[in-house]
Each structure stands twice: as C-alpha cells, then as structure tokens.
PDB file of C-alpha atoms and ligand atoms in Angstrom:
ATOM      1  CA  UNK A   1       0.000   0.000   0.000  1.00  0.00           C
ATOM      2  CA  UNK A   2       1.479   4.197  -0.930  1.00  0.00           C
ATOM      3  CA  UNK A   3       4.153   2.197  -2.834  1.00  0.00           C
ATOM      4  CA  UNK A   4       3.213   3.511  -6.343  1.00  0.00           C
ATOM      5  CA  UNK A   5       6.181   5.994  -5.837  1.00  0.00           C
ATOM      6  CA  UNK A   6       8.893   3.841  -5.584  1.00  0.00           C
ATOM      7  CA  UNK A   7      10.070   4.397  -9.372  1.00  0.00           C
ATOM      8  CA  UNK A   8      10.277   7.677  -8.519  1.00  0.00           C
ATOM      9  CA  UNK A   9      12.576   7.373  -5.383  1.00  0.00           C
ATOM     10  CA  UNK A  10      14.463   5.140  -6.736  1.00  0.00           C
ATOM     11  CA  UNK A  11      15.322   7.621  -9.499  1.00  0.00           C
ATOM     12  CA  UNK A  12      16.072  10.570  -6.729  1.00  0.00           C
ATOM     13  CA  UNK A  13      17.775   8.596  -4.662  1.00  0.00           C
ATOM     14  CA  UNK A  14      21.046   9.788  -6.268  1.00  0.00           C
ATOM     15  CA  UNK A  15      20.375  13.435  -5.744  1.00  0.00           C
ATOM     16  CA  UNK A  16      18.243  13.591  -2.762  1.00  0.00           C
ATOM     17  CA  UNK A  17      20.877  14.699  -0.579  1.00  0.00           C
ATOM     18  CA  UNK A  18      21.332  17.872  -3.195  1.00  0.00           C
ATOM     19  CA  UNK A  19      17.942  18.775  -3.424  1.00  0.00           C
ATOM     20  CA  UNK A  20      17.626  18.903   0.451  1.00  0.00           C
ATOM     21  CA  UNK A  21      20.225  21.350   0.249  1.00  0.00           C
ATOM     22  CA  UNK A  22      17.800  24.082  -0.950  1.00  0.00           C
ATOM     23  CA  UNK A  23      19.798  24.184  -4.398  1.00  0.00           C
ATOM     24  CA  UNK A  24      16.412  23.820  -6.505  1.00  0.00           C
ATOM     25  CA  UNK A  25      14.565  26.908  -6.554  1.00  0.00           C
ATOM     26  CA  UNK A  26      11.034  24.766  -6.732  1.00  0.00           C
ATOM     27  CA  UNK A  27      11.930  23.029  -3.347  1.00  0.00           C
ATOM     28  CA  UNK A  28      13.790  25.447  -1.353  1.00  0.00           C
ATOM     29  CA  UNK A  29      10.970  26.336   0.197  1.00  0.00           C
ATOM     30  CA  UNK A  30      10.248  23.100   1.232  1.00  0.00           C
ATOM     31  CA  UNK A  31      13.627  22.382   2.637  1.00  0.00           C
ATOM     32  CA  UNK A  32      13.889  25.840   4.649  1.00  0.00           C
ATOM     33  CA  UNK A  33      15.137  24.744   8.154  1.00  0.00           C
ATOM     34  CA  UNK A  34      15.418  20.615   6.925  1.00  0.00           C
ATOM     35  CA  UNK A  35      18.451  19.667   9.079  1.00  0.00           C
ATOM     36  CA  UNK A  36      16.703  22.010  12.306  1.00  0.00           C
ATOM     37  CA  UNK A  37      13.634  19.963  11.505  1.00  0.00           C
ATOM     38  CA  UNK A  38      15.070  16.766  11.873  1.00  0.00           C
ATOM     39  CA  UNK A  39      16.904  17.481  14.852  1.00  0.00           C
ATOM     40  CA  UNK A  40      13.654  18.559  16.497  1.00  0.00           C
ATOM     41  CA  UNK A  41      12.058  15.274  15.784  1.00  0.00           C
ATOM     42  CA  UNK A  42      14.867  13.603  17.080  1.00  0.00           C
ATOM     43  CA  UNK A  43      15.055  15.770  20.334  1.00  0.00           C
ATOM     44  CA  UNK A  44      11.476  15.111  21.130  1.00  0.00           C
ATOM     45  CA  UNK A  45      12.153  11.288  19.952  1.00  0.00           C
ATOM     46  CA  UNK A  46      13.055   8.119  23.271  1.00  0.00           C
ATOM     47  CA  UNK A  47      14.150   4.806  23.722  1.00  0.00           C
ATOM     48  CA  UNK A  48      13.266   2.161  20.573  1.00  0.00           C
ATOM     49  CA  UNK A  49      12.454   3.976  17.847  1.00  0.00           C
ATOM     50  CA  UNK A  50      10.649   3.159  14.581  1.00  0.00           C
ATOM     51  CA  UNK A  51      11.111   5.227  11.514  1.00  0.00           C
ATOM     52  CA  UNK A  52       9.339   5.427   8.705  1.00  0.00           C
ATOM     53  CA  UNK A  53      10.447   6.850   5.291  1.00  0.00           C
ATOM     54  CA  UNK A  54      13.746   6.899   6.239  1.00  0.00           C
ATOM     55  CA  UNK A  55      14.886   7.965   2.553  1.00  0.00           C
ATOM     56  CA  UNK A  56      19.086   8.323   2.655  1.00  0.00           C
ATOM     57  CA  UNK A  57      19.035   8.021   6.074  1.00  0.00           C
ATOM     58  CA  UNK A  58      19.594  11.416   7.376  1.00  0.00           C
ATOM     59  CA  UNK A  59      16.888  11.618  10.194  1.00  0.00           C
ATOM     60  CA  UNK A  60      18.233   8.045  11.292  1.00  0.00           C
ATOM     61  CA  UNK A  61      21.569   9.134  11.106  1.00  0.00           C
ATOM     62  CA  UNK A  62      20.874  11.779  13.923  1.00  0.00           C
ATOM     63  CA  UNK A  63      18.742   9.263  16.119  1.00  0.00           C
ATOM     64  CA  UNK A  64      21.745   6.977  15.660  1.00  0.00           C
ATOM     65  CA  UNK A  65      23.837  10.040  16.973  1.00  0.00           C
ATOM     66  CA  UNK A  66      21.689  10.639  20.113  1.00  0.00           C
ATOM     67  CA  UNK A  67      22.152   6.802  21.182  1.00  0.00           C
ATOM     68  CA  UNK A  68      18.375   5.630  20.227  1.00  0.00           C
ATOM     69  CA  UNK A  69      17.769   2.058  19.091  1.00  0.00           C
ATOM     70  CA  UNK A  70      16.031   2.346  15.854  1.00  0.00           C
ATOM     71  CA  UNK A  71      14.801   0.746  12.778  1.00  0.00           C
ATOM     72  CA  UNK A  72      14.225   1.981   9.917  1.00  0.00           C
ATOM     73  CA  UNK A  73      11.182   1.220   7.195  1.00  0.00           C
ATOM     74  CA  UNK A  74      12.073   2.128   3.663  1.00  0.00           C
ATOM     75  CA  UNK A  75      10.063   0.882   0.451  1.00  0.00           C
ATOM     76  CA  UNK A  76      12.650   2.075  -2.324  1.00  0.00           C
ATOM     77  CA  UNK A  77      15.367  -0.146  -3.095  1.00  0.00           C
ATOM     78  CA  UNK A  78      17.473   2.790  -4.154  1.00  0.00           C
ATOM     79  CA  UNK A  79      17.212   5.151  -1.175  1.00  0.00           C
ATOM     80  CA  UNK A  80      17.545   1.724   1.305  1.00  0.00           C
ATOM     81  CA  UNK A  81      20.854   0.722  -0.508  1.00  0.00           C
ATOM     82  CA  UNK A  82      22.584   4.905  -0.080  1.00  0.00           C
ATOM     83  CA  UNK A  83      21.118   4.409   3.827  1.00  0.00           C
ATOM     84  CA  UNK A  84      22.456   1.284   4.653  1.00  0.00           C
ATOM     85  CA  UNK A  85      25.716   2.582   3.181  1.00  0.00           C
ATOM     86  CA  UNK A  86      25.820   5.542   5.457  1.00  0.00           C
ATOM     87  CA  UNK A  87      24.651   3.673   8.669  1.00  0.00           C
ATOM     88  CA  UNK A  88      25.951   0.267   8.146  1.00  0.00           C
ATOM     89  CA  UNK A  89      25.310  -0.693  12.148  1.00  0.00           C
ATOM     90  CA  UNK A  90      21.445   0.300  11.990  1.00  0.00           C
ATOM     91  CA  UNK A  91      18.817  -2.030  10.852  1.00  0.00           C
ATOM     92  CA  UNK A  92      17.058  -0.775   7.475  1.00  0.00           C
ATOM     93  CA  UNK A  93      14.123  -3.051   6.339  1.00  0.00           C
ATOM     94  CA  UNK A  94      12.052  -3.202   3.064  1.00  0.00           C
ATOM     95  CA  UNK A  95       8.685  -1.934   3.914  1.00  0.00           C
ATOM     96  CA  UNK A  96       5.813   1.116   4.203  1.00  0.00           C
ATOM     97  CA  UNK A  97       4.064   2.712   6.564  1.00  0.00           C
ATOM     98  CA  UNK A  98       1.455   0.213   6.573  1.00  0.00           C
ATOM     99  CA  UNK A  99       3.082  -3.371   5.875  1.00  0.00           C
ATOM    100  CA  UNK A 100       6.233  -3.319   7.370  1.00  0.00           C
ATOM    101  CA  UNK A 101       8.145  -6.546   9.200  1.00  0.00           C
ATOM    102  CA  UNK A 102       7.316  -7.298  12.982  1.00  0.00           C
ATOM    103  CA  UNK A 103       9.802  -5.684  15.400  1.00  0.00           C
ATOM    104  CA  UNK A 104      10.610  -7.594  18.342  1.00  0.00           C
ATOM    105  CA  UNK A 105      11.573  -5.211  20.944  1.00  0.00           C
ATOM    106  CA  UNK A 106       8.684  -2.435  22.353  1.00  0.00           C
ATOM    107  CA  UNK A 107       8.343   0.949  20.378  1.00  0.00           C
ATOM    108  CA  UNK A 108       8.625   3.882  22.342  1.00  0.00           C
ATOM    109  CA  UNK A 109       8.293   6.417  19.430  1.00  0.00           C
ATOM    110  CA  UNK A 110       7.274   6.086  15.606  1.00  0.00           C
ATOM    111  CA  UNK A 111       9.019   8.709  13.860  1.00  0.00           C
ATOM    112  CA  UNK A 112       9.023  10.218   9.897  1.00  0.00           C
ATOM    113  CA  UNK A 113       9.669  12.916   7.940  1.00  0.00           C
ATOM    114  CA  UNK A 114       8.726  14.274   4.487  1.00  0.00           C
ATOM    115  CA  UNK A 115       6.899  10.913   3.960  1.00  0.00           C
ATOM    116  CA  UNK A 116       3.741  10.968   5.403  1.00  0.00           C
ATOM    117  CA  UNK A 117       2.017  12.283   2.393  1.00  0.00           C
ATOM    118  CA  UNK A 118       2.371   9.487   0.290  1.00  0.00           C
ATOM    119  CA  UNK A 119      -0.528   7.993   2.206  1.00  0.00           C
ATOM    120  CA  UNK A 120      -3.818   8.538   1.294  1.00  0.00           C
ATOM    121  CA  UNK A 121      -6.028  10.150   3.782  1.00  0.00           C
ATOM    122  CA  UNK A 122      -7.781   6.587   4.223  1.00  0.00           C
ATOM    123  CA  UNK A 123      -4.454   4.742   4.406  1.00  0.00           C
ATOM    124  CA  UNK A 124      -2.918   7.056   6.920  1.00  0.00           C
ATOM    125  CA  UNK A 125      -5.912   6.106   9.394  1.00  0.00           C
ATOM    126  CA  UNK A 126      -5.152   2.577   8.903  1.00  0.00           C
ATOM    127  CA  UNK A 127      -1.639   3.416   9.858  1.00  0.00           C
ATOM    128  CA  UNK A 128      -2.462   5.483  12.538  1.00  0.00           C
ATOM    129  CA  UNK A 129      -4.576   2.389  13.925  1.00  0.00           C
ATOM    130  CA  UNK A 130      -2.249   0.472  13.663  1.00  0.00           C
ATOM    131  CA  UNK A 131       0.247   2.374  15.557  1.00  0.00           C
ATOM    132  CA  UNK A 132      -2.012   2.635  18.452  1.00  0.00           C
ATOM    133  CA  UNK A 133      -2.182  -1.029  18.983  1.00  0.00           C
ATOM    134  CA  UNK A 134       1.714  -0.556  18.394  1.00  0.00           C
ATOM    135  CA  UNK A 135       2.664   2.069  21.438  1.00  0.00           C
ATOM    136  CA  UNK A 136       1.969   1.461  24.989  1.00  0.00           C
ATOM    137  CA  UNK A 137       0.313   4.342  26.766  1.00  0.00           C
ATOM    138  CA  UNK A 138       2.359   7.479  26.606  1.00  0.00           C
ATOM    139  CA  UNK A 139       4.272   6.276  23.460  1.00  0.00           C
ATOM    140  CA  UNK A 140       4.728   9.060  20.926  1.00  0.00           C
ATOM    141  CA  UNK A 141       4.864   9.726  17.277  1.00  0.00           C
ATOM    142  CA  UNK A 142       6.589  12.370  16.177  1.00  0.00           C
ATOM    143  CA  UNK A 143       6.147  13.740  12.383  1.00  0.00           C
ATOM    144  CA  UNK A 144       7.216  16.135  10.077  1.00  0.00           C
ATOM    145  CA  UNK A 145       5.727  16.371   6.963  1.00  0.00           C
ATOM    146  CA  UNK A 146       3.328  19.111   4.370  1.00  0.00           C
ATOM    147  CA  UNK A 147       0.420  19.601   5.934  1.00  0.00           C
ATOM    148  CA  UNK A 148      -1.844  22.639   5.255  1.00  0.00           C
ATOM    149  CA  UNK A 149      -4.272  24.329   7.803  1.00  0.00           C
ATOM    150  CA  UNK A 150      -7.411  23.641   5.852  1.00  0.00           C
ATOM    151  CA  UNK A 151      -8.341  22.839   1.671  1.00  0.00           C
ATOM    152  CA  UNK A 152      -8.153  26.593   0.735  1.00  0.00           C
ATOM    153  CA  UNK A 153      -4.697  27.319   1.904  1.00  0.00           C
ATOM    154  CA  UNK A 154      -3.877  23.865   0.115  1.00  0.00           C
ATOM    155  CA  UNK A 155      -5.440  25.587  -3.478  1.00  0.00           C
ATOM    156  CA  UNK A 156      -3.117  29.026  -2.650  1.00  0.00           C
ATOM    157  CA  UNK A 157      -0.279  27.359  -2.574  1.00  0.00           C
ATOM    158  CA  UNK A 158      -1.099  25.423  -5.711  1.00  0.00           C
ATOM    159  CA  UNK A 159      -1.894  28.250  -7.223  1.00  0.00           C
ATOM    160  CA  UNK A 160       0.765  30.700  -5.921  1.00  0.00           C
ATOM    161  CA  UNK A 161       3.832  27.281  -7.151  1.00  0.00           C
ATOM    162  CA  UNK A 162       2.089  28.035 -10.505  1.00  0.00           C
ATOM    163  CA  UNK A 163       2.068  31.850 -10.922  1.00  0.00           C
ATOM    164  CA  UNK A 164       5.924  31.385 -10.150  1.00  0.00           C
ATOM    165  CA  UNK A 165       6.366  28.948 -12.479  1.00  0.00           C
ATOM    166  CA  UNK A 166       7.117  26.096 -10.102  1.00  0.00           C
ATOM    167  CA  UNK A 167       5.207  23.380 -12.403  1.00  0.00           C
ATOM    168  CA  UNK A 168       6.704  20.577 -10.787  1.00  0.00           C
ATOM    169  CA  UNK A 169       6.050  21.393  -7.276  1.00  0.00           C
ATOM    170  CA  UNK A 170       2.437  21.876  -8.313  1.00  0.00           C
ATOM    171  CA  UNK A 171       2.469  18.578  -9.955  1.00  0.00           C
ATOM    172  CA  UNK A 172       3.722  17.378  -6.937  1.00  0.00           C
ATOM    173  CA  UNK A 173       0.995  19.093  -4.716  1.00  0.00           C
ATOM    174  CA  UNK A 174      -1.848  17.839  -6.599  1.00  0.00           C
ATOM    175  CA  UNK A 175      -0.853  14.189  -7.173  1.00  0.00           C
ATOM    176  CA  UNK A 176       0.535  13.365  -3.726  1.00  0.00           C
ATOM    177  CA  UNK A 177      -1.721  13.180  -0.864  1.00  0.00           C
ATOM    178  CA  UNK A 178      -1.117  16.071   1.414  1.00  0.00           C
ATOM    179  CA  UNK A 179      -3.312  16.440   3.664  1.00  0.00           C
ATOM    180  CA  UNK A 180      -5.324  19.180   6.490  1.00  0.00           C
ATOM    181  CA  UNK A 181      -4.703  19.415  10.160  1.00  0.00           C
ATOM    182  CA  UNK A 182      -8.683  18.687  10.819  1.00  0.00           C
ATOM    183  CA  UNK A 183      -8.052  15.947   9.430  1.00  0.00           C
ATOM    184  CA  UNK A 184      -5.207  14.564  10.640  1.00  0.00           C
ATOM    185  CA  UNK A 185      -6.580  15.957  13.883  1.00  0.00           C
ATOM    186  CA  UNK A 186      -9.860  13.722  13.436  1.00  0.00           C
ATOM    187  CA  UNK A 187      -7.721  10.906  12.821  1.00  0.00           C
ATOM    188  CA  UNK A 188      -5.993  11.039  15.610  1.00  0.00           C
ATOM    189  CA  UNK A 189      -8.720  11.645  18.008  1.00  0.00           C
ATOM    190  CA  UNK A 190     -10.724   8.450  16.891  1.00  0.00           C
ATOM    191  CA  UNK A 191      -7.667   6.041  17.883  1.00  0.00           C
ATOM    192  CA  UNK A 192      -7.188   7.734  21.347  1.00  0.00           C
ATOM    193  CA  UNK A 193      -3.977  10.302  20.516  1.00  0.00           C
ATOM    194  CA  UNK A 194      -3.911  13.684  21.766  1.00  0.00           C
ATOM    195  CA  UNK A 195      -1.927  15.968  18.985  1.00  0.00           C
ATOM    196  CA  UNK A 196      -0.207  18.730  18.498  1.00  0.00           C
ATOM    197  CA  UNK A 197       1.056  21.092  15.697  1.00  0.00           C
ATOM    198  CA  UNK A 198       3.398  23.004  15.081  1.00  0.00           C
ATOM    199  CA  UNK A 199       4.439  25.350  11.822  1.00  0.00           C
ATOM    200  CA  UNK A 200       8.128  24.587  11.214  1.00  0.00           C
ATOM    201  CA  UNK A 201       8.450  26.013   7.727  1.00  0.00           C
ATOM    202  CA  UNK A 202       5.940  27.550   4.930  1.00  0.00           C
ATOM    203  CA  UNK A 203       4.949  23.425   4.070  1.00  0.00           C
ATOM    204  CA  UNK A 204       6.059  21.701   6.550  1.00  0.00           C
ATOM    205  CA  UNK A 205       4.890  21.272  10.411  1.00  0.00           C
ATOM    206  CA  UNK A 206       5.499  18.620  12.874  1.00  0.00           C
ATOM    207  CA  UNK A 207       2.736  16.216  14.065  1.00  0.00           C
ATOM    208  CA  UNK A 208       3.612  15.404  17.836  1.00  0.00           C
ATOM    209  CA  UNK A 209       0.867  12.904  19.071  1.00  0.00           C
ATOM    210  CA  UNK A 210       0.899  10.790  22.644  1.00  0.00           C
ATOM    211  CA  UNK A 211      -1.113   7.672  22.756  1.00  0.00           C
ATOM    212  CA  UNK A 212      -3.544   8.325  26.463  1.00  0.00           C
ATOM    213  CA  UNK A 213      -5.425   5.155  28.300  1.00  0.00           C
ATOM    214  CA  UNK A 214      -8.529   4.480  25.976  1.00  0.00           C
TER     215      UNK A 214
HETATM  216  C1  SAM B 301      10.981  12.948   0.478  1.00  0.00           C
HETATM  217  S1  SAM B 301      11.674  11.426   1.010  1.00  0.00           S
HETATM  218  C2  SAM B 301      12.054  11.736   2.723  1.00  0.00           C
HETATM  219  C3  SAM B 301      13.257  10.972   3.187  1.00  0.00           C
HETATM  220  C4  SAM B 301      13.714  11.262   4.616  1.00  0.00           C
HETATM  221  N1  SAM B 301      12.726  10.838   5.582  1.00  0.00           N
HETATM  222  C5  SAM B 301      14.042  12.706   4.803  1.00  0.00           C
HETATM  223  O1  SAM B 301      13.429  13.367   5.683  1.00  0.00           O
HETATM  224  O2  SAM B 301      14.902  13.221   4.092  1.00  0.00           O
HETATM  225  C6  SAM B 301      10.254  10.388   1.155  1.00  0.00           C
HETATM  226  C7  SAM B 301      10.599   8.946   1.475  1.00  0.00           C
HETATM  227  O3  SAM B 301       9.390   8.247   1.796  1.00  0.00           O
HETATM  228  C8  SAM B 301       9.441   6.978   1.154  1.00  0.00           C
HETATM  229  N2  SAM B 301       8.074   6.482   0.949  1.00  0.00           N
HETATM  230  C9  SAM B 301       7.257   6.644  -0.119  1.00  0.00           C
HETATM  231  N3  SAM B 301       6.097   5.979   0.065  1.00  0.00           N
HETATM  232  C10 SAM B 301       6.184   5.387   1.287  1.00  0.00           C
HETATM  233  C11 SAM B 301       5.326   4.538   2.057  1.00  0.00           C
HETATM  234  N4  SAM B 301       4.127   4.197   1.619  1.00  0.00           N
HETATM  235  N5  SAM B 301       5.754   4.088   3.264  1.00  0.00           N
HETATM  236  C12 SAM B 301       6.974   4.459   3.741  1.00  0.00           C
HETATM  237  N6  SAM B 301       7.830   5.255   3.068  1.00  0.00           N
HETATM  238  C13 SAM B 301       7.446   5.713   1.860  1.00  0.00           C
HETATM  239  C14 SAM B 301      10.187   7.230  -0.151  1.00  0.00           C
HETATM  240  O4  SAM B 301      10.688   6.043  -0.710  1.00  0.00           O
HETATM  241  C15 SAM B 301      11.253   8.203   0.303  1.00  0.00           C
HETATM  242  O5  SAM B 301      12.404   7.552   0.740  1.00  0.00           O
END
C-alpha cells in the first residue's frame, strides 16, 4: 500500500541529498530549516524507535547520533541501498508505513519525515490504527511532513507554485496526498492520541501525538 512511488525514489535517490540542500529553486521552500527539523524530531524522539520513510538516512543518522535504538522502514530499493551505506550498524528493512516486518523489541516512538504524504487520507488512518495497537500508553509519534491548515490554503499554494512557475512542485501538490490538520486531527482523536502542531516552515509542520489510556 502508498508504494506507487517507488520508481520515482528510486530515481532521486542519487540526488536527494542535493535537493535537500535548498539548491532547486522549486523546493527550497520546502527544505527551509530541513536539518533544524530533523533534529527537532529527534530531540522530542526516546528509547526504541521506529522510523518510517527513512529515505538516505539522514533523520536516522541523527537518532543513531543521540544513542536511540532504531529501525528503519524504507520501500525504495534505491534510497535503502545509499542508507544502509551511510549507517551500516542500523537495521534498514524493506517496507511502508502500513506493511512493514514485525519488530521484536517495544516501540517507544514512531518517527518520519517528508513521507507521510504518500498515504492517502484513508491509508494514513489505517496506519495510525495500527500504531495505536503498536505504542503502549504514553508512546509518541513524532512527524514532520506538508500539511496545510485547511483545503483553501492547500489551493493558494497550488496556485501561488504556478504563478511562479514552479510546475513541478504543483504537480507534486496535486498528485501526492497532502493532507489538512482537521483531518489529521480527526484521525488522531478516533484512535485515542492527543496531537499537536506546530508550523516549522511555509509546508512543513510537525505532528507530535501521545497515545492516552482508551
Ligand atoms: C521525500 S523522502 C524523505 C526521506 C527522509 N525521511 C528525509 O526526511 O529526508 C520520502 C521517502 O518516503 C518513502 N516512501 C514513499 N512511500 C512510502 C510509504 N508508503 N511508506 C513508507 N515510506 C514511503 C520514499 O521512498 C522516500 O524515501
């Protein structure tokens, strides 16, 4: 399931670590801030730690850094094999946010960034269910991802990537699945999170949520 962009990761997977940079003018303001932004959701991140997404590594890197036990999911072949060659002491498994392989150890926090929106609005609740059968009470997950504060500020920004001629981040807007705090917020409500957000850039906010008794 959300694996119908793997071509397209594997294809980036070579330049990723560029375009994070801020050297394309399409995404630069999608990257403002990324290395702050992934040392915040490591900072707020404890103990075992699942990650989702985890791309060329670069948020796992930093957990790695801060002495966390993690594991990392990652569907594309390409950006697994540039992780695992960065962080060859950290388990990196094939898999998605939604079918992933059974870790034996208790998760304290479920982690991801930029990834979230690859999900459908429908698959990201079954994630989110799944994740609260997943964490014990008081477990955390910690996002970062595109996220607009309702439909209409979605549409501006659409609109606003195509008056500056930004055709590819439009593209990207309309055929990924990003998605509105209500409901995100509705989402997490129904499997017993309480959630938080926070504006971390002019995209991109981070998603803390804490699992409470049911
Ligand atoms: C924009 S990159 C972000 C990489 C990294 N997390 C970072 O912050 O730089 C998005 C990553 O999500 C992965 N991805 C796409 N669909 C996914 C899914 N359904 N489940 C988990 N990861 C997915 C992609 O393969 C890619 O590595």
């Amino acid at each position: 399931m959300g694996r119908e962009f793997n071509d397209l990761f594997n294809e980036w997977s070579h330049s990723y670590d560029q375009t994070v940079t801020g050297h394309d003018p399409e995404y630069e303001e999608v990257f403002i801030d990324y290395e702050k932004i992934l040392t915040t959701v490591a900072k707020k991140s404890k103990g075992t730690v699942l990650e989702f997404g985890v791309g060329t590594g670069n948020l796992t890197a930093i957990l790695n850094e801060k002495g966390l036990n993690v594991f990392g999911i990652e569907p594309s072949e390409g950006m697994r094999s540039i992780a695992k060659q960065k962080l060859k002491n950290i388990t990196i498994l094939d898999g998605d946010f939604i079918d992933f392989p059974k870790i034996d150890v208790p998760i304290d926090t479920i982690v991801s960034t930029y990834a979230f929106h690859h999900l459908t609005d429908e698959e990201k609740e079954i994630a989110i269910k799944k994740y609260s059968n997943l964490l014990h009470e008081g477990g955390r997950i910690i996002f970062a991802d595109t996220v607009f504060p309702t439909e209409e500020a979605k549409q501006e920004k659409i609109q606003e990537s195509l008056d500056r001629n930004f055709h590819r981040l439009a593209e990207d807007l309309q055929r990924e699945y990003y998605t509105t705090i209500p409901v995100l917020q509705h989402i997490f409500d129904q499997y017993g999170f309480t959630v938080n957000f926070t504006k971390l850039n002019p995209f991109v906010w981070l998603i803390e949520a804490q699992k409470e008794r049911r």
